Amino acid sequence: MRVLILAAGMGKRLMPLTRDVPKCMVMYKNKALIDYLLEVFQSLGVDKIALVGGYKFEVLQEFTQGRIDCFYENKNFDSTNMVSTLFCAKEFLEQCIRDSQDVLISYADIIFTKKVLFKMMEYKGDVGVGINTKWRLLWEKRFANPLDDAETLKIMQGKIKEIGKKPKSYEEIEGQYMGLFKISHQFLPVFMEFYTMLDSQKIYDGKDFANMYMTSFLQQIIDRFDNVEPIFIDGGWREIDSIEDLNIDEE
């Protein structure tokens, strides 16, 4: 399996810590977030690691030199979102297809255990999305009202049917998207072609095409192919999105 890390973001909610470094280089417990990711990937022998940077790209490139196999840059990081960042690495994805290698897409502002990665690696379907079933325990530490930041996640007969909408109640949330998903090399050509076929003039969950949320793109895949499956993860995962997140002392 190969890995693509999406690390183009600035991390405005982590200012002033991101004034001179990208979001994924913010320190958590005396270690940069990106270090946690690279250590866990390398510990399980990931075949090749690619990274898409944007904000402070040269700083990140220098910091991770020798540990990243392929670098790509989203030069429009300040006016685009995660999906656009993902397809800046089109060349890497095409290489995965040629080499018959599945690819794990990972956000750069998350940290997780070997157990989480191993479970993602074990998945053999078309599209497997990491779903944190113990999300509420963490969200209650992060937010006064967990529903304010949570998103819907509805599953039926082993397939994800809805992801990333605004929930009205906890009953609409069967877990939380973790910023981790795996695509098989067999489905990857379809995945990439589907993106090029989307209407670039359409609004997706309130965002234009360039700023489409990743969950909005996954929802488009769900609606068209009905082949997106949950990979249930029972904790062992953190997201660092704000100064407050850095102050949560949880192993």
PDB file of C-alpha atoms in Angstrom:
ATOM      1  CA  MET A   1       0.000   0.000   0.000  1.00  0.00           C
ATOM      2  CA  ARG A   2       1.106   3.576  -0.692  1.00  0.00           C
ATOM      3  CA  VAL A   3       0.220   6.754   1.181  1.00  0.00           C
ATOM      4  CA  LEU A   4      -0.685  10.263   0.055  1.00  0.00           C
ATOM      5  CA  ILE A   5      -0.628  12.956   2.752  1.00  0.00           C
ATOM      6  CA  LEU A   6      -2.659  16.135   2.178  1.00  0.00           C
ATOM      7  CA  ALA A   7      -0.736  18.927   3.902  1.00  0.00           C
ATOM      8  CA  ALA A   8      -1.499  22.149   2.021  1.00  0.00           C
ATOM      9  CA  GLY A   9      -3.426  23.932   4.767  1.00  0.00           C
ATOM     10  CA  MET A  10      -2.365  26.961   6.778  1.00  0.00           C
ATOM     11  CA  GLY A  11      -4.275  26.193   9.974  1.00  0.00           C
ATOM     12  CA  LYS A  12      -5.729  29.611  10.798  1.00  0.00           C
ATOM     13  CA  ARG A  13      -7.253  28.336  14.039  1.00  0.00           C
ATOM     14  CA  LEU A  14      -3.763  27.399  15.219  1.00  0.00           C
ATOM     15  CA  MET A  15      -2.327  30.898  14.782  1.00  0.00           C
ATOM     16  CA  PRO A  16       0.159  32.198  15.887  1.00  0.00           C
ATOM     17  CA  LEU A  17       1.729  28.714  15.879  1.00  0.00           C
ATOM     18  CA  THR A  18       1.359  28.517  12.089  1.00  0.00           C
ATOM     19  CA  ARG A  19       2.848  31.921  11.336  1.00  0.00           C
ATOM     20  CA  ASP A  20       6.160  30.439  10.180  1.00  0.00           C
ATOM     21  CA  VAL A  21       5.322  26.754   9.616  1.00  0.00           C
ATOM     22  CA  PRO A  22       2.471  24.809   7.977  1.00  0.00           C
ATOM     23  CA  LYS A  23      -0.259  23.309  10.137  1.00  0.00           C
ATOM     24  CA  CYS A  24       1.255  19.818  10.131  1.00  0.00           C
ATOM     25  CA  MET A  25       4.499  21.099  11.676  1.00  0.00           C
ATOM     26  CA  VAL A  26       2.800  22.426  14.810  1.00  0.00           C
ATOM     27  CA  MET A  27       4.246  20.720  17.890  1.00  0.00           C
ATOM     28  CA  TYR A  28       2.125  18.381  19.998  1.00  0.00           C
ATOM     29  CA  LYS A  29       3.834  16.887  23.068  1.00  0.00           C
ATOM     30  CA  ASN A  30       7.252  18.009  21.808  1.00  0.00           C
ATOM     31  CA  LYS A  31       6.840  16.441  18.369  1.00  0.00           C
ATOM     32  CA  ALA A  32       5.560  17.834  15.061  1.00  0.00           C
ATOM     33  CA  LEU A  33       2.240  16.379  13.876  1.00  0.00           C
ATOM     34  CA  ILE A  34       3.824  15.208  10.618  1.00  0.00           C
ATOM     35  CA  ASP A  35       6.436  13.271  12.612  1.00  0.00           C
ATOM     36  CA  TYR A  36       3.714  11.167  14.231  1.00  0.00           C
ATOM     37  CA  LEU A  37       2.327  10.300  10.805  1.00  0.00           C
ATOM     38  CA  LEU A  38       5.635   9.433   9.203  1.00  0.00           C
ATOM     39  CA  GLU A  39       6.696   7.280  12.140  1.00  0.00           C
ATOM     40  CA  VAL A  40       3.519   5.198  12.087  1.00  0.00           C
ATOM     41  CA  PHE A  41       3.641   4.781   8.289  1.00  0.00           C
ATOM     42  CA  GLN A  42       7.270   3.740   8.299  1.00  0.00           C
ATOM     43  CA  SER A  43       6.774   1.372  11.254  1.00  0.00           C
ATOM     44  CA  LEU A  44       4.429  -0.784   9.169  1.00  0.00           C
ATOM     45  CA  GLY A  45       6.540  -0.677   6.030  1.00  0.00           C
ATOM     46  CA  VAL A  46       4.424   1.516   3.748  1.00  0.00           C
ATOM     47  CA  ASP A  47       5.818   1.108   0.212  1.00  0.00           C
ATOM     48  CA  LYS A  48       5.951   4.776  -0.775  1.00  0.00           C
ATOM     49  CA  ILE A  49       4.839   8.073   0.797  1.00  0.00           C
ATOM     50  CA  ALA A  50       3.833  11.164  -1.188  1.00  0.00           C
ATOM     51  CA  LEU A  51       2.829  14.570   0.147  1.00  0.00           C
ATOM     52  CA  VAL A  52       0.964  17.561  -1.257  1.00  0.00           C
ATOM     53  CA  GLY A  53       2.010  20.805   0.403  1.00  0.00           C
ATOM     54  CA  GLY A  54       0.903  24.388  -0.073  1.00  0.00           C
ATOM     55  CA  TYR A  55       1.300  26.930   2.717  1.00  0.00           C
ATOM     56  CA  LYS A  56       5.012  27.243   3.640  1.00  0.00           C
ATOM     57  CA  PHE A  57       5.736  24.471   1.121  1.00  0.00           C
ATOM     58  CA  GLU A  58       9.515  24.918   1.104  1.00  0.00           C
ATOM     59  CA  VAL A  59       9.645  24.808   4.923  1.00  0.00           C
ATOM     60  CA  LEU A  60       7.742  21.526   4.989  1.00  0.00           C
ATOM     61  CA  GLN A  61       9.757  20.089   2.117  1.00  0.00           C
ATOM     62  CA  GLU A  62      13.018  20.789   3.937  1.00  0.00           C
ATOM     63  CA  PHE A  63      11.684  19.412   7.247  1.00  0.00           C
ATOM     64  CA  THR A  64      10.578  16.094   5.723  1.00  0.00           C
ATOM     65  CA  GLN A  65      13.384  15.675   3.152  1.00  0.00           C
ATOM     66  CA  GLY A  66      14.553  12.068   3.011  1.00  0.00           C
ATOM     67  CA  ARG A  67      11.350  10.773   4.567  1.00  0.00           C
ATOM     68  CA  ILE A  68       8.942  11.632   1.731  1.00  0.00           C
ATOM     69  CA  ASP A  69       9.338   9.937  -1.660  1.00  0.00           C
ATOM     70  CA  CYS A  70       7.343  12.398  -3.804  1.00  0.00           C
ATOM     71  CA  PHE A  71       6.430  16.045  -3.229  1.00  0.00           C
ATOM     72  CA  TYR A  72       3.624  17.926  -4.967  1.00  0.00           C
ATOM     73  CA  GLU A  73       2.489  21.512  -4.467  1.00  0.00           C
ATOM     74  CA  ASN A  74      -0.966  23.072  -4.429  1.00  0.00           C
ATOM     75  CA  LYS A  75      -0.020  26.582  -5.476  1.00  0.00           C
ATOM     76  CA  ASN A  76      -3.637  27.679  -4.983  1.00  0.00           C
ATOM     77  CA  PHE A  77      -3.872  26.359  -1.425  1.00  0.00           C
ATOM     78  CA  ASP A  78      -5.354  29.627  -0.163  1.00  0.00           C
ATOM     79  CA  SER A  79      -8.300  29.504  -2.582  1.00  0.00           C
ATOM     80  CA  THR A  80      -8.991  25.752  -2.833  1.00  0.00           C
ATOM     81  CA  ASN A  81      -9.857  22.872  -0.532  1.00  0.00           C
ATOM     82  CA  MET A  82      -8.909  19.231   0.161  1.00  0.00           C
ATOM     83  CA  VAL A  83     -10.230  17.671  -3.051  1.00  0.00           C
ATOM     84  CA  SER A  84      -8.242  20.083  -5.204  1.00  0.00           C
ATOM     85  CA  THR A  85      -5.188  19.306  -3.076  1.00  0.00           C
ATOM     86  CA  LEU A  86      -5.713  15.569  -3.585  1.00  0.00           C
ATOM     87  CA  PHE A  87      -5.708  15.860  -7.374  1.00  0.00           C
ATOM     88  CA  CYS A  88      -2.521  17.922  -7.371  1.00  0.00           C
ATOM     89  CA  ALA A  89      -0.941  14.474  -6.931  1.00  0.00           C
ATOM     90  CA  LYS A  90      -2.537  13.071 -10.088  1.00  0.00           C
ATOM     91  CA  GLU A  91       0.846  11.811 -11.267  1.00  0.00           C
ATOM     92  CA  PHE A  92       1.325   9.812  -8.050  1.00  0.00           C
ATOM     93  CA  LEU A  93      -2.168   8.305  -8.287  1.00  0.00           C
ATOM     94  CA  GLU A  94      -1.502   7.269 -11.884  1.00  0.00           C
ATOM     95  CA  GLN A  95       1.731   5.632 -10.758  1.00  0.00           C
ATOM     96  CA  CYS A  96      -0.214   3.662  -8.116  1.00  0.00           C
ATOM     97  CA  ILE A  97      -2.487   2.387 -10.886  1.00  0.00           C
ATOM     98  CA  ARG A  98       0.448   1.332 -13.072  1.00  0.00           C
ATOM     99  CA  ASP A  99       2.107  -0.455 -10.156  1.00  0.00           C
ATOM    100  CA  SER A 100      -1.159  -2.076  -8.926  1.00  0.00           C
ATOM    101  CA  GLN A 101      -0.820  -0.407  -5.524  1.00  0.00           C
ATOM    102  CA  ASP A 102      -3.714   0.622  -3.303  1.00  0.00           C
ATOM    103  CA  VAL A 103      -3.441   4.131  -1.847  1.00  0.00           C
ATOM    104  CA  LEU A 104      -4.307   5.497   1.586  1.00  0.00           C
ATOM    105  CA  ILE A 105      -5.272   9.174   1.661  1.00  0.00           C
ATOM    106  CA  SER A 106      -4.444  10.862   4.965  1.00  0.00           C
ATOM    107  CA  TYR A 107      -4.993  14.378   6.227  1.00  0.00           C
ATOM    108  CA  ALA A 108      -1.867  15.882   7.812  1.00  0.00           C
ATOM    109  CA  ASP A 109      -3.470  17.319  10.961  1.00  0.00           C
ATOM    110  CA  ILE A 110      -4.327  13.948  12.501  1.00  0.00           C
ATOM    111  CA  ILE A 111      -2.363  11.418  14.539  1.00  0.00           C
ATOM    112  CA  PHE A 112      -3.232   7.772  15.125  1.00  0.00           C
ATOM    113  CA  THR A 113      -1.861   4.454  16.343  1.00  0.00           C
ATOM    114  CA  LYS A 114      -0.376   1.503  14.486  1.00  0.00           C
ATOM    115  CA  LYS A 115      -3.570  -0.397  15.257  1.00  0.00           C
ATOM    116  CA  VAL A 116      -5.591   2.168  13.292  1.00  0.00           C
ATOM    117  CA  LEU A 117      -3.213   2.019  10.321  1.00  0.00           C
ATOM    118  CA  PHE A 118      -3.166  -1.788  10.349  1.00  0.00           C
ATOM    119  CA  LYS A 119      -6.960  -1.877  10.181  1.00  0.00           C
ATOM    120  CA  MET A 120      -6.934   0.539   7.232  1.00  0.00           C
ATOM    121  CA  MET A 121      -4.315  -1.588   5.471  1.00  0.00           C
ATOM    122  CA  GLU A 122      -6.384  -4.747   5.938  1.00  0.00           C
ATOM    123  CA  TYR A 123      -9.344  -3.341   3.989  1.00  0.00           C
ATOM    124  CA  LYS A 124      -9.756  -4.942   0.529  1.00  0.00           C
ATOM    125  CA  GLY A 125     -12.800  -3.207  -1.008  1.00  0.00           C
ATOM    126  CA  ASP A 126     -13.089  -0.314  -3.490  1.00  0.00           C
ATOM    127  CA  VAL A 127     -13.259   2.615  -1.060  1.00  0.00           C
ATOM    128  CA  GLY A 128     -12.870   2.227   2.703  1.00  0.00           C
ATOM    129  CA  VAL A 129     -13.401   5.240   4.967  1.00  0.00           C
ATOM    130  CA  GLY A 130     -12.008   5.336   8.506  1.00  0.00           C
ATOM    131  CA  ILE A 131     -14.882   5.919  10.930  1.00  0.00           C
ATOM    132  CA  ASN A 132     -14.255   6.733  14.595  1.00  0.00           C
ATOM    133  CA  THR A 133     -16.978   4.997  16.624  1.00  0.00           C
ATOM    134  CA  LYS A 134     -15.753   6.591  19.880  1.00  0.00           C
ATOM    135  CA  TRP A 135     -15.872  10.078  18.462  1.00  0.00           C
ATOM    136  CA  ARG A 136     -18.258  11.455  21.085  1.00  0.00           C
ATOM    137  CA  LEU A 137     -15.816  10.896  23.959  1.00  0.00           C
ATOM    138  CA  LEU A 138     -13.297  13.095  22.178  1.00  0.00           C
ATOM    139  CA  TRP A 139     -15.795  15.654  20.867  1.00  0.00           C
ATOM    140  CA  GLU A 140     -17.108  16.256  24.409  1.00  0.00           C
ATOM    141  CA  LYS A 141     -13.594  17.291  25.411  1.00  0.00           C
ATOM    142  CA  ARG A 142     -13.201  19.499  22.347  1.00  0.00           C
ATOM    143  CA  PHE A 143     -16.566  21.278  22.143  1.00  0.00           C
ATOM    144  CA  ALA A 144     -19.201  22.597  24.538  1.00  0.00           C
ATOM    145  CA  ASN A 145     -21.831  21.075  22.231  1.00  0.00           C
ATOM    146  CA  PRO A 146     -20.465  18.145  20.159  1.00  0.00           C
ATOM    147  CA  LEU A 147     -23.347  18.411  17.675  1.00  0.00           C
ATOM    148  CA  ASP A 148     -22.143  21.852  16.574  1.00  0.00           C
ATOM    149  CA  ASP A 149     -19.023  20.400  14.940  1.00  0.00           C
ATOM    150  CA  ALA A 150     -20.106  16.811  14.186  1.00  0.00           C
ATOM    151  CA  GLU A 151     -21.290  15.590  10.771  1.00  0.00           C
ATOM    152  CA  THR A 152     -23.811  12.971   9.756  1.00  0.00           C
ATOM    153  CA  LEU A 153     -22.726   9.417   9.036  1.00  0.00           C
ATOM    154  CA  LYS A 154     -25.427   6.955   7.976  1.00  0.00           C
ATOM    155  CA  ILE A 155     -24.749   3.313   7.178  1.00  0.00           C
ATOM    156  CA  MET A 156     -27.032   0.702   5.658  1.00  0.00           C
ATOM    157  CA  GLN A 157     -26.195  -2.929   4.862  1.00  0.00           C
ATOM    158  CA  GLY A 158     -22.480  -2.320   5.308  1.00  0.00           C
ATOM    159  CA  LYS A 159     -22.293   0.708   2.991  1.00  0.00           C
ATOM    160  CA  ILE A 160     -22.041   4.402   3.814  1.00  0.00           C
ATOM    161  CA  LYS A 161     -25.128   6.151   2.487  1.00  0.00           C
ATOM    162  CA  GLU A 162     -24.603   9.666   3.837  1.00  0.00           C
ATOM    163  CA  ILE A 163     -21.565  11.556   5.079  1.00  0.00           C
ATOM    164  CA  GLY A 164     -20.670  15.114   5.982  1.00  0.00           C
ATOM    165  CA  LYS A 165     -24.076  16.782   6.400  1.00  0.00           C
ATOM    166  CA  LYS A 166     -25.221  18.908   9.335  1.00  0.00           C
ATOM    167  CA  PRO A 167     -26.892  16.592  11.907  1.00  0.00           C
ATOM    168  CA  LYS A 168     -30.144  17.380  13.684  1.00  0.00           C
ATOM    169  CA  SER A 169     -29.565  14.732  16.364  1.00  0.00           C
ATOM    170  CA  TYR A 170     -27.085  12.120  17.550  1.00  0.00           C
ATOM    171  CA  GLU A 171     -29.210   9.440  15.868  1.00  0.00           C
ATOM    172  CA  GLU A 172     -27.876  10.652  12.502  1.00  0.00           C
ATOM    173  CA  ILE A 173     -24.270  10.009  13.546  1.00  0.00           C
ATOM    174  CA  GLU A 174     -22.997   6.418  13.479  1.00  0.00           C
ATOM    175  CA  GLY A 175     -19.395   7.619  13.770  1.00  0.00           C
ATOM    176  CA  GLN A 176     -17.169  10.405  12.505  1.00  0.00           C
ATOM    177  CA  TYR A 177     -15.046  10.693   9.388  1.00  0.00           C
ATOM    178  CA  MET A 178     -11.370  10.696  10.389  1.00  0.00           C
ATOM    179  CA  GLY A 179      -9.611  12.203   7.385  1.00  0.00           C
ATOM    180  CA  LEU A 180      -8.442   8.719   6.371  1.00  0.00           C
ATOM    181  CA  PHE A 181      -9.654   6.634   3.443  1.00  0.00           C
ATOM    182  CA  LYS A 182      -8.261   3.907   1.236  1.00  0.00           C
ATOM    183  CA  ILE A 183      -8.843   3.385  -2.500  1.00  0.00           C
ATOM    184  CA  SER A 184      -8.074   0.127  -4.285  1.00  0.00           C
ATOM    185  CA  HIS A 185      -5.862   0.284  -7.371  1.00  0.00           C
ATOM    186  CA  GLN A 186      -8.690  -1.379  -9.328  1.00  0.00           C
ATOM    187  CA  PHE A 187     -11.161   1.409  -8.523  1.00  0.00           C
ATOM    188  CA  LEU A 188      -8.647   4.271  -8.608  1.00  0.00           C
ATOM    189  CA  PRO A 189      -8.954   4.878 -12.404  1.00  0.00           C
ATOM    190  CA  VAL A 190     -12.739   5.204 -12.024  1.00  0.00           C
ATOM    191  CA  PHE A 191     -12.285   7.448  -8.977  1.00  0.00           C
ATOM    192  CA  MET A 192     -10.020   9.795 -10.930  1.00  0.00           C
ATOM    193  CA  GLU A 193     -12.112   9.873 -14.091  1.00  0.00           C
ATOM    194  CA  PHE A 194     -15.264  10.533 -12.080  1.00  0.00           C
ATOM    195  CA  TYR A 195     -13.690  13.697 -10.660  1.00  0.00           C
ATOM    196  CA  THR A 196     -13.012  15.038 -14.168  1.00  0.00           C
ATOM    197  CA  MET A 197     -16.637  14.371 -15.133  1.00  0.00           C
ATOM    198  CA  LEU A 198     -18.150  16.404 -12.284  1.00  0.00           C
ATOM    199  CA  ASP A 199     -19.838  19.699 -13.123  1.00  0.00           C
ATOM    200  CA  SER A 200     -17.274  22.382 -12.267  1.00  0.00           C
ATOM    201  CA  GLN A 201     -20.015  25.050 -12.248  1.00  0.00           C
ATOM    202  CA  LYS A 202     -22.127  23.285  -9.639  1.00  0.00           C
ATOM    203  CA  ILE A 203     -22.265  24.117  -5.924  1.00  0.00           C
ATOM    204  CA  TYR A 204     -21.465  21.178  -3.630  1.00  0.00           C
ATOM    205  CA  ASP A 205     -22.806  21.490  -0.076  1.00  0.00           C
ATOM    206  CA  GLY A 206     -22.512  25.253  -0.267  1.00  0.00           C
ATOM    207  CA  LYS A 207     -19.027  25.274  -1.828  1.00  0.00           C
ATOM    208  CA  ASP A 208     -17.872  25.826  -5.400  1.00  0.00           C
ATOM    209  CA  PHE A 209     -15.992  23.060  -7.243  1.00  0.00           C
ATOM    210  CA  ALA A 210     -12.509  24.258  -6.238  1.00  0.00           C
ATOM    211  CA  ASN A 211     -13.493  24.403  -2.571  1.00  0.00           C
ATOM    212  CA  MET A 212     -15.492  21.192  -2.392  1.00  0.00           C
ATOM    213  CA  TYR A 213     -15.204  19.343   0.917  1.00  0.00           C
ATOM    214  CA  MET A 214     -13.738  15.839   0.765  1.00  0.00           C
ATOM    215  CA  THR A 215     -16.920  14.486   2.331  1.00  0.00           C
ATOM    216  CA  SER A 216     -18.923  16.138  -0.470  1.00  0.00           C
ATOM    217  CA  PHE A 217     -16.787  14.347  -3.057  1.00  0.00           C
ATOM    218  CA  LEU A 218     -17.157  11.051  -1.206  1.00  0.00           C
ATOM    219  CA  GLN A 219     -20.919  11.622  -1.172  1.00  0.00           C
ATOM    220  CA  GLN A 220     -20.827  11.993  -4.950  1.00  0.00           C
ATOM    221  CA  ILE A 221     -18.992   8.639  -5.169  1.00  0.00           C
ATOM    222  CA  ILE A 222     -21.570   7.097  -2.826  1.00  0.00           C
ATOM    223  CA  ASP A 223     -24.496   8.375  -4.882  1.00  0.00           C
ATOM    224  CA  ARG A 224     -23.000   7.172  -8.159  1.00  0.00           C
ATOM    225  CA  PHE A 225     -21.329   3.856  -7.271  1.00  0.00           C
ATOM    226  CA  ASP A 226     -22.689   2.809  -3.844  1.00  0.00           C
ATOM    227  CA  ASN A 227     -19.369   1.160  -2.980  1.00  0.00           C
ATOM    228  CA  VAL A 228     -18.038   3.228  -0.070  1.00  0.00           C
ATOM    229  CA  GLU A 229     -17.679   1.161   3.094  1.00  0.00           C
ATOM    230  CA  PRO A 230     -16.895   2.097   6.712  1.00  0.00           C
ATOM    231  CA  ILE A 231     -13.742   0.882   8.412  1.00  0.00           C
ATOM    232  CA  PHE A 232     -14.720   1.057  12.065  1.00  0.00           C
ATOM    233  CA  ILE A 233     -12.021   2.426  14.374  1.00  0.00           C
ATOM    234  CA  ASP A 234     -12.498   2.373  18.156  1.00  0.00           C
ATOM    235  CA  GLY A 235     -10.419   5.380  19.193  1.00  0.00           C
ATOM    236  CA  GLY A 236      -6.633   5.685  18.927  1.00  0.00           C
ATOM    237  CA  TRP A 237      -7.023   8.806  16.782  1.00  0.00           C
ATOM    238  CA  ARG A 238      -6.724  12.565  17.300  1.00  0.00           C
ATOM    239  CA  GLU A 239      -7.340  15.662  15.222  1.00  0.00           C
ATOM    240  CA  ILE A 240      -5.434  18.856  15.937  1.00  0.00           C
ATOM    241  CA  ASP A 241      -7.428  21.737  14.514  1.00  0.00           C
ATOM    242  CA  SER A 242      -7.192  24.422  17.184  1.00  0.00           C
ATOM    243  CA  ILE A 243      -5.135  25.639  20.143  1.00  0.00           C
ATOM    244  CA  GLU A 244      -7.693  23.971  22.396  1.00  0.00           C
ATOM    245  CA  ASP A 245      -7.001  20.592  20.773  1.00  0.00           C
ATOM    246  CA  LEU A 246      -3.351  20.866  21.799  1.00  0.00           C
ATOM    247  CA  ASN A 247      -4.395  21.179  25.417  1.00  0.00           C
ATOM    248  CA  ILE A 248      -6.352  17.922  25.530  1.00  0.00           C
ATOM    249  CA  ASP A 249      -4.040  15.511  27.315  1.00  0.00           C
ATOM    250  CA  GLU A 250      -5.102  12.170  25.872  1.00  0.00           C
ATOM    251  CA  GLU A 251      -2.798   9.324  24.852  1.00  0.00           C
TER     252      GLU A 251
END
